XYZ file of C-alpha atoms in Angstrom:
681
model
C -4.660 18.891 3.260
C -2.861 17.504 0.206
C -0.486 19.920 -1.511
C -0.823 20.665 -5.201
C 1.425 18.484 -7.341
C 3.750 20.623 -9.478
C 5.304 18.723 -12.410
C 9.001 18.897 -13.198
C 10.220 21.239 -15.934
C 12.374 19.465 -18.497
C 15.466 21.280 -19.760
C 18.807 20.197 -21.203
C 22.318 21.539 -20.892
C 24.429 22.088 -23.979
C 25.984 18.634 -23.604
C 22.502 17.034 -23.629
C 22.324 16.293 -19.887
C 18.768 16.637 -18.454
C 18.676 19.586 -16.066
C 16.269 21.018 -13.470
C 15.822 24.803 -13.592
C 13.965 24.645 -10.255
C 16.954 23.141 -8.409
C 19.717 24.373 -10.728
C 21.185 20.884 -10.903
C 21.495 17.958 -13.315
C 19.463 14.761 -13.029
C 22.526 12.530 -13.383
C 26.272 12.599 -13.755
C 27.645 13.910 -17.023
C 29.713 10.705 -17.109
C 26.569 8.673 -17.799
C 23.184 8.089 -16.206
C 23.033 4.284 -16.325
C 26.741 3.996 -15.606
C 26.210 6.038 -12.431
C 23.192 3.922 -11.429
C 25.115 0.674 -11.838
C 28.243 1.905 -10.071
C 26.749 3.874 -7.173
C 23.488 2.100 -6.423
C 23.683 -1.458 -7.704
C 27.321 -2.124 -6.767
C 27.014 0.084 -3.693
C 24.273 -2.256 -2.397
C 25.962 -5.431 -3.677
C 23.203 -6.098 -6.171
C 22.127 -8.353 -7.755
C 23.999 -10.821 -5.510
C 22.015 -9.880 -2.388
C 18.667 -10.788 -3.886
C 19.782 -14.200 -5.157
C 17.140 -16.818 -4.363
C 15.109 -14.410 -2.219
C 11.334 -14.567 -2.572
C 10.832 -10.828 -2.033
C 13.386 -8.025 -2.215
C 12.535 -4.351 -1.697
C 14.475 -1.286 -2.817
C 13.598 2.152 -1.431
C 14.709 5.311 -3.255
C 14.454 8.894 -2.030
C 14.082 10.619 -5.424
C 12.724 8.989 -8.589
C 13.701 11.685 -11.097
C 13.695 10.137 -14.562
C 13.613 6.575 -13.255
C 17.133 5.677 -14.349
C 17.928 3.838 -11.109
C 14.698 1.867 -11.373
C 15.389 0.911 -14.988
C 18.960 -0.135 -14.176
C 17.701 -2.242 -11.247
C 14.968 -3.797 -13.370
C 17.473 -4.665 -16.102
C 19.826 -6.210 -13.512
C 16.929 -8.285 -12.169
C 16.148 -9.577 -15.652
C 19.819 -10.441 -16.176
C 20.290 -12.186 -12.816
C 20.713 -15.945 -12.960
C 19.219 -16.405 -9.479
C 16.913 -13.441 -9.079
C 14.324 -12.884 -6.394
C 10.796 -14.051 -7.093
C 9.324 -10.551 -6.678
C 11.226 -7.268 -6.839
C 9.622 -4.211 -5.240
C 10.955 -0.743 -5.989
C 9.502 2.115 -3.920
C 10.343 5.727 -4.728
C 9.204 9.226 -3.797
C 9.035 12.172 -6.182
C 7.894 15.704 -5.362
C 8.020 16.970 -8.957
C 7.305 14.086 -11.369
C 7.637 14.527 -15.106
C 4.652 14.500 -17.384
C 4.518 11.418 -19.582
C 5.700 13.311 -22.663
C 8.597 14.934 -20.808
C 9.612 11.615 -19.249
C 9.662 10.052 -22.704
C 11.802 12.882 -24.076
C 14.211 12.747 -21.133
C 14.669 8.973 -21.295
C 15.020 8.994 -25.083
C 17.850 11.527 -24.672
C 19.567 9.496 -21.951
C 19.278 6.232 -23.875
C 20.681 7.909 -26.995
C 23.771 8.945 -25.007
C 24.240 5.525 -23.362
C 26.170 3.110 -25.589
C 24.879 -0.101 -23.998
C 21.280 1.016 -23.361
C 20.031 -0.535 -26.594
C 21.884 -3.781 -25.950
C 19.820 -6.708 -24.783
C 19.453 -7.223 -21.044
C 20.368 -10.851 -20.479
C 18.709 -13.940 -21.846
C 15.384 -12.142 -22.060
C 16.679 -10.120 -24.974
C 15.065 -6.918 -23.677
C 17.029 -3.667 -23.848
C 16.966 -0.869 -21.287
C 15.459 1.226 -24.081
C 12.547 -1.210 -24.235
C 12.140 -1.135 -20.449
C 12.085 2.662 -20.622
C 9.253 2.510 -23.160
C 7.295 0.190 -20.856
C 7.776 2.609 -17.967
C 6.572 5.558 -20.038
C 3.536 3.618 -21.269
C 2.591 2.764 -17.676
C 3.329 6.238 -16.278
C 0.474 7.351 -13.973
C -1.595 10.516 -13.966
C 0.093 13.345 -12.098
C -2.124 13.393 -9.035
C -0.860 13.264 -5.430
C -0.607 10.003 -3.565
C 0.675 6.488 -4.101
C 0.622 4.787 -7.487
C 1.400 1.076 -7.945
C 2.656 -0.050 -11.359
C 3.293 -3.688 -12.222
C 5.664 -5.169 -14.778
C 6.784 -8.677 -15.702
C 3.378 -10.083 -14.815
C 3.579 -8.488 -11.373
C 7.021 -9.849 -10.507
C 8.495 -6.330 -10.718
C 6.438 -3.713 -8.909
C 7.072 0.021 -8.856
C 5.333 1.944 -6.066
C 5.550 5.688 -6.699
C 4.686 8.195 -3.993
C 3.996 11.568 -5.610
C 4.533 14.281 -3.023
C 7.127 15.876 -0.761
C 9.485 13.218 0.630
C 9.379 14.802 4.099
C 5.624 14.183 4.152
C 5.399 10.970 2.120
C 8.293 8.848 3.438
C 6.973 8.694 7.033
C 3.628 7.513 5.645
C 5.026 4.597 3.635
C 5.004 1.161 5.242
C 7.512 -1.410 4.019
C 10.686 -3.277 4.950
C 13.561 -1.980 2.824
C 16.396 -4.344 1.895
C 18.372 -1.719 -0.029
C 18.163 2.070 0.066
C 19.164 4.389 -2.769
C 19.887 7.880 -1.413
C 19.485 9.939 -4.551
C 18.293 13.387 -5.487
C 19.703 16.775 -6.276
C 22.790 17.845 -4.317
C 22.288 18.647 -0.602
C 23.271 22.240 -1.272
C 20.560 22.494 -3.964
C 17.792 20.516 -2.240
C 18.600 20.330 1.504
C 15.130 19.096 2.496
C 15.698 15.757 0.758
C 18.825 15.210 2.892
C 17.405 16.521 6.160
C 17.405 14.593 9.490
C 13.656 13.936 9.069
C 14.356 11.929 5.899
C 16.946 9.721 7.583
C 14.654 9.199 10.569
C 11.922 8.008 8.181
C 14.384 5.643 6.506
C 15.378 4.177 9.874
C 11.705 3.325 10.522
C 11.523 1.023 7.495
C 15.048 -0.388 7.106
C 15.294 -4.158 7.450
C 17.856 -5.750 9.757
C 20.285 -6.435 6.924
C 19.417 -3.323 4.905
C 22.181 -1.617 2.973
C 22.380 1.874 1.489
C 24.498 3.811 -0.960
C 24.729 7.368 -2.245
C 26.990 9.409 -4.469
C 27.074 12.173 -1.810
C 29.663 12.229 0.976
C 28.614 15.550 2.528
C 29.266 15.945 6.237
C 25.599 16.549 7.085
C 24.673 13.328 5.294
C 27.231 11.314 7.254
C 26.094 12.782 10.570
C 22.400 12.124 9.825
C 23.186 8.525 8.894
C 25.030 7.843 12.143
C 22.377 9.566 14.269
C 19.719 7.230 12.849
C 21.499 3.925 13.228
C 23.383 3.563 9.935
C 27.066 2.691 9.553
C 28.886 4.069 6.512
C 32.157 3.656 4.724
C 33.785 5.848 2.117
C 34.627 4.339 -1.253
C 35.852 5.701 -4.556
C 33.221 7.845 -6.203
C 31.869 7.789 -9.755
C 33.011 10.161 -12.482
C 34.181 13.460 -11.052
C 33.205 12.471 -7.483
C 36.219 11.574 -5.363
C 34.207 9.592 -2.838
C 30.796 8.099 -2.232
C 29.138 6.439 0.768
C 27.867 2.912 1.266
C 26.905 1.064 4.387
C 24.244 -0.746 6.348
C 21.561 -0.295 8.964
C 23.116 -1.390 12.270
C 21.581 0.596 15.141
C 23.251 0.309 18.545
C 20.122 1.579 20.274
C 16.382 1.509 19.630
C 15.594 3.970 16.829
C 11.932 3.102 16.179
C 8.795 2.093 18.012
C 7.491 -0.451 15.506
C 9.286 -3.063 13.468
C 8.580 -2.818 9.716
C 6.280 -5.457 8.226
C 7.246 -9.088 7.793
C 5.396 -11.860 5.933
C 2.918 -13.872 7.942
C 4.535 -17.053 9.232
C 2.656 -19.993 7.720
C 3.309 -23.668 7.093
C 1.636 -23.204 3.693
C 0.553 -20.122 1.797
C -3.086 -21.179 1.651
C -6.064 -18.874 2.183
C -9.799 -19.475 2.361
C -11.718 -16.565 0.841
C -15.380 -16.411 1.867
C -17.546 -14.609 -0.698
C -17.309 -14.381 -4.503
C -18.470 -10.824 -5.058
C -16.238 -7.909 -5.989
C -14.114 -8.204 -2.834
C -13.625 -11.962 -2.907
C -12.987 -12.231 -6.640
C -10.315 -9.527 -6.479
C -8.665 -11.320 -3.544
C -8.547 -14.606 -5.432
C -6.815 -12.928 -8.374
C -4.288 -10.990 -6.260
C -3.352 -13.986 -4.088
C -3.129 -16.441 -6.984
C -0.838 -14.004 -8.813
C 1.582 -14.401 -5.889
C 1.461 -18.191 -5.992
C -0.961 -18.744 -3.122
C -3.288 -21.708 -2.902
C -6.790 -20.273 -2.610
C -10.072 -21.910 -1.658
C -13.004 -19.695 -2.645
C -16.259 -20.443 -0.821
C -19.530 -18.873 -2.013
C -23.045 -19.569 -0.750
C -24.657 -18.971 -4.149
C -24.329 -21.171 -7.228
C -22.183 -18.608 -9.076
C -20.163 -15.471 -8.346
C -21.649 -11.979 -8.079
C -25.193 -12.913 -7.122
C -25.846 -10.152 -4.591
C -24.908 -6.441 -4.888
C -22.181 -7.396 -7.373
C -24.884 -8.815 -9.639
C -26.381 -5.463 -10.640
C -26.513 -4.938 -14.434
C -23.957 -2.128 -14.189
C -22.159 -0.025 -11.640
C -20.423 3.318 -12.010
C -16.783 3.953 -11.167
C -15.144 7.321 -10.630
C -12.896 9.145 -8.152
C -14.146 11.439 -5.403
C -13.218 15.136 -5.332
C -13.484 17.114 -2.106
C -12.329 20.567 -1.139
C -10.114 19.297 1.705
C -8.965 16.152 -0.146
C -10.319 14.006 2.679
C -9.181 10.498 3.530
C -12.176 9.133 1.609
C -11.114 11.147 -1.456
C -7.517 9.950 -1.243
C -8.469 6.309 -0.744
C -11.004 6.472 -3.571
C -8.510 8.171 -5.904
C -5.883 5.500 -5.224
C -8.463 2.741 -5.644
C -9.861 4.200 -8.861
C -6.434 4.479 -10.506
C -5.322 1.039 -9.336
C -8.580 -0.547 -10.512
C -8.103 0.911 -13.990
C -4.650 -0.667 -14.190
C -5.915 -4.055 -13.007
C -8.828 -3.978 -15.465
C -6.462 -3.143 -18.317
C -4.340 -6.128 -17.304
C -7.451 -8.332 -17.315
C -8.291 -7.073 -20.809
C -4.824 -8.151 -21.964
C -5.202 -11.592 -20.364
C -8.579 -12.038 -22.037
C -7.135 -11.136 -25.440
C -4.417 -13.761 -25.156
C -6.518 -16.529 -23.584
C -7.111 -19.594 -25.690
C -10.516 -19.815 -27.409
C -11.899 -16.893 -25.406
C -11.675 -18.843 -22.149
C -11.416 -15.607 -20.175
C -14.065 -12.946 -20.655
C -12.909 -9.323 -20.579
C -14.895 -7.192 -18.111
C -17.657 -5.313 -19.955
C -17.147 -1.589 -19.321
C -17.539 1.782 -20.978
C -14.608 3.947 -22.065
C -16.163 7.335 -22.872
C -16.011 8.876 -19.384
C -18.564 9.841 -16.751
C -20.350 13.106 -15.947
C -20.999 14.261 -12.396
C -23.617 16.999 -12.339
C -23.235 19.574 -9.620
C -25.834 20.303 -6.994
C -26.179 23.772 -5.502
C -24.488 22.650 -2.289
C -21.410 21.133 -3.876
C -20.780 23.115 -7.061
C -18.737 25.867 -5.414
C -16.792 23.458 -3.191
C -15.800 21.201 -6.071
C -14.955 24.158 -8.322
C -12.671 25.439 -5.568
C -11.051 22.009 -5.213
C -10.394 21.722 -8.947
C -8.821 25.180 -8.972
C -6.792 24.519 -5.825
C -5.328 21.120 -6.657
C -4.718 21.677 -10.351
C -5.650 18.139 -11.333
C -4.735 17.148 -14.904
C -7.626 17.130 -17.355
C -7.206 13.393 -17.959
C -8.269 12.958 -14.315
C -11.106 15.507 -14.019
C -12.172 18.818 -15.496
C -15.041 21.209 -14.905
C -17.680 21.532 -17.649
C -20.529 23.994 -18.114
C -23.958 22.812 -19.181
C -23.308 23.183 -22.909
C -20.064 21.192 -22.679
C -21.727 18.557 -20.530
C -24.619 18.171 -22.993
C -22.151 17.780 -25.852
C -20.514 14.914 -23.975
C -23.764 13.297 -22.820
C -25.739 13.610 -26.064
C -28.902 14.583 -24.164
C -30.268 17.671 -22.418
C -28.984 18.268 -18.871
C -30.186 20.489 -16.054
C -26.744 21.901 -15.238
C -23.021 21.433 -15.720
C -20.559 19.882 -13.310
C -17.345 17.987 -13.877
C -16.198 15.238 -16.214
C -14.081 12.196 -15.396
C -12.570 11.060 -18.743
C -11.507 7.698 -17.270
C -14.694 7.106 -15.282
C -17.588 5.044 -16.571
C -19.711 1.984 -15.933
C -18.872 -1.700 -15.742
C -20.756 -4.977 -15.471
C -19.638 -6.154 -12.000
C -20.484 -9.800 -12.610
C -18.305 -9.916 -15.731
C -15.457 -8.412 -13.684
C -15.818 -11.067 -10.973
C -15.880 -13.861 -13.541
C -12.799 -12.453 -15.304
C -10.794 -12.215 -12.074
C -11.604 -15.771 -10.999
C -10.926 -17.123 -14.491
C -7.611 -15.239 -14.730
C -6.540 -16.669 -11.369
C -7.426 -20.226 -12.403
C -5.621 -19.832 -15.746
C -2.261 -18.951 -14.187
C 0.557 -21.489 -14.599
C 0.557 -23.881 -11.628
C -2.667 -22.263 -10.388
C -3.982 -23.634 -7.099
C -7.515 -22.215 -7.009
C -10.387 -24.340 -5.713
C -13.863 -22.805 -6.149
C -16.749 -24.138 -4.062
C -20.189 -22.721 -4.833
C -23.380 -23.424 -2.928
C -21.663 -23.544 0.473
C -22.844 -21.376 3.371
C -20.129 -20.729 5.945
C -21.573 -20.862 9.445
C -18.540 -20.582 11.725
C -14.776 -20.933 12.050
C -12.625 -22.529 14.751
C -8.944 -22.329 15.584
C -7.106 -25.658 15.336
C -3.428 -25.357 16.155
C -1.899 -22.941 13.651
C -4.810 -23.095 11.218
C -8.457 -22.127 10.948
C -11.207 -24.627 10.249
C -14.212 -23.435 8.266
C -17.560 -25.181 8.843
C -20.854 -25.045 6.964
C -24.418 -24.977 8.296
C -24.400 -28.703 8.977
C -21.111 -28.403 10.911
C -19.247 -30.196 8.125
C -15.617 -29.108 7.614
C -15.401 -27.106 4.389
C -11.742 -26.126 4.380
C -8.745 -25.595 6.619
C -6.001 -23.013 6.140
C -3.704 -20.652 7.987
C -5.539 -17.649 6.573
C -9.256 -16.902 6.294
C -10.471 -13.721 4.592
C -14.070 -12.613 5.067
C -15.367 -10.997 1.891
C -19.016 -11.824 2.508
C -20.389 -8.343 3.259
C -23.349 -8.488 5.671
C -22.414 -11.928 6.951
C -18.760 -11.139 7.673
C -19.174 -9.749 11.195
C -21.323 -12.729 12.249
C -19.070 -15.399 10.747
C -15.955 -13.755 12.179
C -17.651 -13.247 15.582
C -16.902 -9.510 15.559
C -18.547 -7.281 18.144
C -16.781 -4.109 17.018
C -17.851 -3.997 13.378
C -20.762 -1.541 13.189
C -22.107 -2.488 9.769
C -25.615 -1.809 8.508
C -27.636 -2.919 5.502
C -28.807 -0.359 2.974
C -31.474 -1.370 0.478
C -30.862 -0.159 -3.060
C -33.465 -0.562 -5.811
C -32.568 -0.035 -9.473
C -34.937 0.729 -12.335
C -34.516 -0.483 -15.927
C -36.222 1.502 -18.695
C -36.492 -0.159 -22.082
C -37.348 2.077 -25.041
C -35.984 4.791 -22.802
C -36.415 8.509 -23.539
C -32.675 8.642 -22.791
C -31.738 6.072 -25.428
C -29.251 8.546 -26.956
C -27.350 8.992 -23.670
C -23.646 8.414 -24.379
C -22.057 8.308 -20.912
C -23.157 7.570 -17.357
C -24.442 10.659 -15.536
C -24.451 10.855 -11.739
C -25.560 13.414 -9.194
C -28.505 13.123 -6.852
C -29.216 9.867 -8.683
C -27.600 8.220 -11.692
C -28.427 7.133 -15.213
C -26.380 4.548 -17.088
C -26.889 3.734 -20.785
C -27.091 -0.013 -21.419
C -27.131 -1.911 -24.732
C -30.377 -1.929 -26.699
C -31.453 1.585 -25.745
C -32.059 0.609 -22.107
C -31.393 3.105 -19.308
C -30.473 2.023 -15.802
C -31.712 4.534 -13.206
C -30.984 4.420 -9.520
C -30.766 3.970 -6.784
C -32.775 4.159 -3.604
C -30.906 4.349 -0.285
C -32.965 2.767 2.488
C -31.061 2.107 5.705
C -31.827 -1.057 7.723
C -34.401 -2.186 5.155
C -33.694 -5.756 4.011
C -36.798 -6.410 1.907
C -35.657 -7.467 -1.559
C -39.066 -7.246 -3.257
C -39.407 -4.599 -5.978
C -41.564 -1.614 -5.047
C -43.369 0.734 -7.398
C -42.566 3.637 -5.050
C -38.868 2.917 -5.481
C -39.124 3.109 -9.275
C -41.007 6.409 -9.030
C -38.351 7.796 -6.697
C -35.542 6.765 -9.065
C -37.166 8.349 -12.109
C -38.040 11.562 -10.308
C -34.505 12.071 -9.028
C -32.887 11.312 -12.375
C -35.425 13.555 -14.155
C -34.152 16.492 -12.101
C -30.758 15.984 -13.766
C -31.878 14.831 -17.224
C -35.041 16.679 -18.350
C -35.713 14.118 -21.077
C -36.962 11.781 -18.386
C -39.490 14.193 -16.882
C -42.407 12.841 -18.906
C -41.706 9.256 -17.885
C -41.285 10.347 -14.266
C -44.611 12.196 -14.312
C -46.381 9.195 -15.846
C -44.849 6.933 -13.230
C -45.934 9.204 -10.388
C -49.477 9.188 -11.804
C -49.488 5.405 -12.028
C -49.568 5.482 -15.799
C -46.483 3.389 -16.523
C -47.546 1.221 -19.499
C -45.584 -1.960 -18.737
C -44.514 -4.006 -15.768
C -41.662 -2.435 -13.888
C -38.216 -3.940 -14.376
C -35.433 -3.584 -11.859
C -33.366 -5.199 -9.165
C -32.889 -4.882 -5.415
C -29.545 -5.379 -3.692
C -28.368 -4.779 -0.143
C -25.269 -2.672 0.399
C -23.158 -3.206 3.494
C -21.844 0.025 5.064
C -20.023 1.056 8.227
C -20.883 4.001 10.436
C -18.011 6.047 8.938
C -18.817 4.959 5.351
C -15.306 3.536 4.828
C -14.617 -0.137 4.065
C -13.136 -2.807 6.316
C -9.797 -3.825 4.793
C -7.014 -5.670 6.556
C -6.269 -7.912 9.499
C -8.982 -8.295 12.110
C -8.399 -7.298 15.692
C -8.283 -9.913 18.452
C -11.200 -8.676 20.538
C -10.736 -11.219 23.331
C -7.086 -10.285 23.803
C -7.997 -6.587 23.712
C -10.539 -7.088 26.501
C -7.981 -8.879 28.659
C -5.479 -6.050 28.231
C -7.907 -3.136 27.872
C -6.277 -0.864 30.442
C -2.830 -0.985 28.841
C -4.310 -0.589 25.361
C -6.461 2.439 26.195
C -4.056 4.682 24.298
C -3.235 2.156 21.596
C -2.400 3.023 18.025
C -3.341 0.588 15.241
C 0.049 -1.153 15.251
C -0.269 -1.717 19.019
C -3.524 -3.641 18.761
C -3.603 -7.430 19.205
C -4.578 -9.122 15.958
C -6.460 -12.309 15.219
C -3.788 -14.547 13.681
C -4.543 -15.218 10.040
C -7.960 -13.533 9.974
C -8.606 -10.701 7.512
C -11.601 -8.788 6.228
C -12.599 -7.115 2.960
C -16.194 -5.974 3.288
C -18.530 -3.019 3.877
C -17.777 -1.411 0.502
C -21.139 0.357 0.349
C -21.593 1.713 -3.163
C -17.849 1.984 -3.913
C -16.919 -1.655 -4.319
C -15.793 -1.149 -7.900
C -13.111 1.369 -6.914
C -12.114 -0.155 -3.576
C -12.065 -3.914 -4.232
C -8.846 -4.257 -6.241
C -6.855 -1.908 -4.000
C -8.213 -3.647 -0.907
C -7.161 -7.032 -2.269
C -3.696 -5.706 -3.067
C -3.399 -4.232 0.438
C -4.313 -7.519 2.118
C -2.011 -9.525 -0.170
C 0.821 -7.102 0.634
C 0.156 -7.441 4.373
C 0.246 -11.231 4.119
C 3.463 -11.211 2.095
C 5.320 -8.497 4.029
C 5.465 -6.376 0.876
C 5.309 -2.569 0.671
C 1.744 -1.408 1.190
C 0.062 0.099 -1.897
C -1.267 3.131 0.017
C 0.033 5.312 2.800
C -0.132 3.761 6.260
C -2.385 6.543 7.566
C -4.939 5.704 4.860
C -4.704 1.989 5.584
C -5.476 2.807 9.219
C -8.617 4.654 8.115
C -9.970 1.385 6.649
C -8.460 -0.951 9.247
C -11.159 -3.390 10.466
C -9.815 -2.929 14.018
C -10.406 0.844 14.047
C -13.698 0.476 15.894
C -12.035 -1.756 18.475
C -9.355 0.908 18.898
C -12.025 3.570 19.458
C -13.721 1.415 22.076
C -10.411 0.968 23.889
C -9.721 4.700 23.857
C -13.210 5.431 25.123
C -12.689 2.747 27.804
C -15.976 1.134 26.791
C -14.574 -2.408 26.996
């Protein structure tokens, strides 16, 4: 169960140094925060020289604090004449600052740093400006992993909010440089415990270096015990010595090697499907310089479930903070950041060439049912989520937000809402194609029938057995058709029919925000209300049914009494006009979680089934270059962007955007793993 996130308390000593009352220690040396970062961590890891001409370079830090080390590293990257193409900075923080406190702390540090307002290299950007960008992008204080992107995605900050002892073993990356930072070992011994160094040894690259201002005996012993070599050098400020060194184990210290990029002759991927999953993949891969061939059987993107007039997006709150809740929370927050970035691209595109996704910004109400009201109330009280994430509301408060009468209260997601999925898909594809040196080929009206391995690449064929494309990577984002096209036996997906109802001249024309519960109601332009949706398993009939419209109205009327008259008329067959609506088929798995990541090699697993009977996900044989992003059910809006980022990170050998244990929950090979453990192969 996820622990409650307790923010840091900001205080200052008389000399203006930021100070932690909880740990009775300062956040940086009194001789200067940025001076310490440059001396101890940048020079201690021989940066920026070590990232010269590298495509990807990853820094791992044990305590984020105020972000001074990140800002100093970012500024050094900007100033480097031969910098890496993409800089990843991964850091853990148990007690993050609120946005306002972070701003105050950094303003104080910058004011006391003579060179902080000077320009950082040819870019002309000061550390003070970088600090403002960090504060503006600062995430909500909720537990889990948060991915922030700067410099058009070329500088990525992955923040893990939680206890380092719990979070570091869950992170999956290959660290090139390690910053051992945090409050003094005597003040915060857990951050310098053997478990921390063991976790670092799991993710250190072969040539990884480390540095720290501490030279405590326990630190030196823990380093040696986990395969690190250290040397003492002159310390910074009042410190006589500091430690620097490298990862050079003389024995095996880990079971699995940390991730590496996929070995390919060309970074070229074929993405099959142009719905929410495929469109997000195109954007995320193109942003990294990949050549992408998008293949879609319809004449345009978002013609199936992604073509609904609107879809709702919101996190998921549960009393035990389940895996589904954690994955949905991470996806929701990451999607908001990606959509904001798309808005910015649309604003700067020439002649409106890129359309901003059409979405609401007034929040979303989730009305409680009798079964869940107490559980969710307990979860809100237990986890102490910030009000910008979610807050409980009684009926009067909920009605004030909604603008219509409601049957009960519930909880309010200020950043939730509704979006036009098709406009999102179009924006992502357009943004990818508008990138400098973009290599995006879109092929509509092509039905993929099968794939074949040819040397080190995959060949994709259509229904007439004509070759459509050939690449080292193929990603199936075609929902119901993915398991067939990928020849997967262990992908238990099912179709769920969902019928929507559109009410013009709606009795709920004054509804201000989407309302969800046992059903949902979404206000659309022109006084139209979208009501939905039916949930009919293994029913693939796409014809509209009057019974489905009646069901939608009756369920929504239980939440919004203003619709009771229309629901009664519908049930009596007295609806005055022809029904309007839409039917789409959702693709779901038996555990209701998506399929995201590299596909398992089922043939190889069968051949080696006995040895693999106790396999963990990283033990499983994988189909080279084959990935999946499908079975999103009704949560495609909050899972698609995060899923695309996860797959892109796996392909590139970058730090994963969520904890490894969560990635394993959505691993497409999880059902193969279960079959192996049950010895059913």
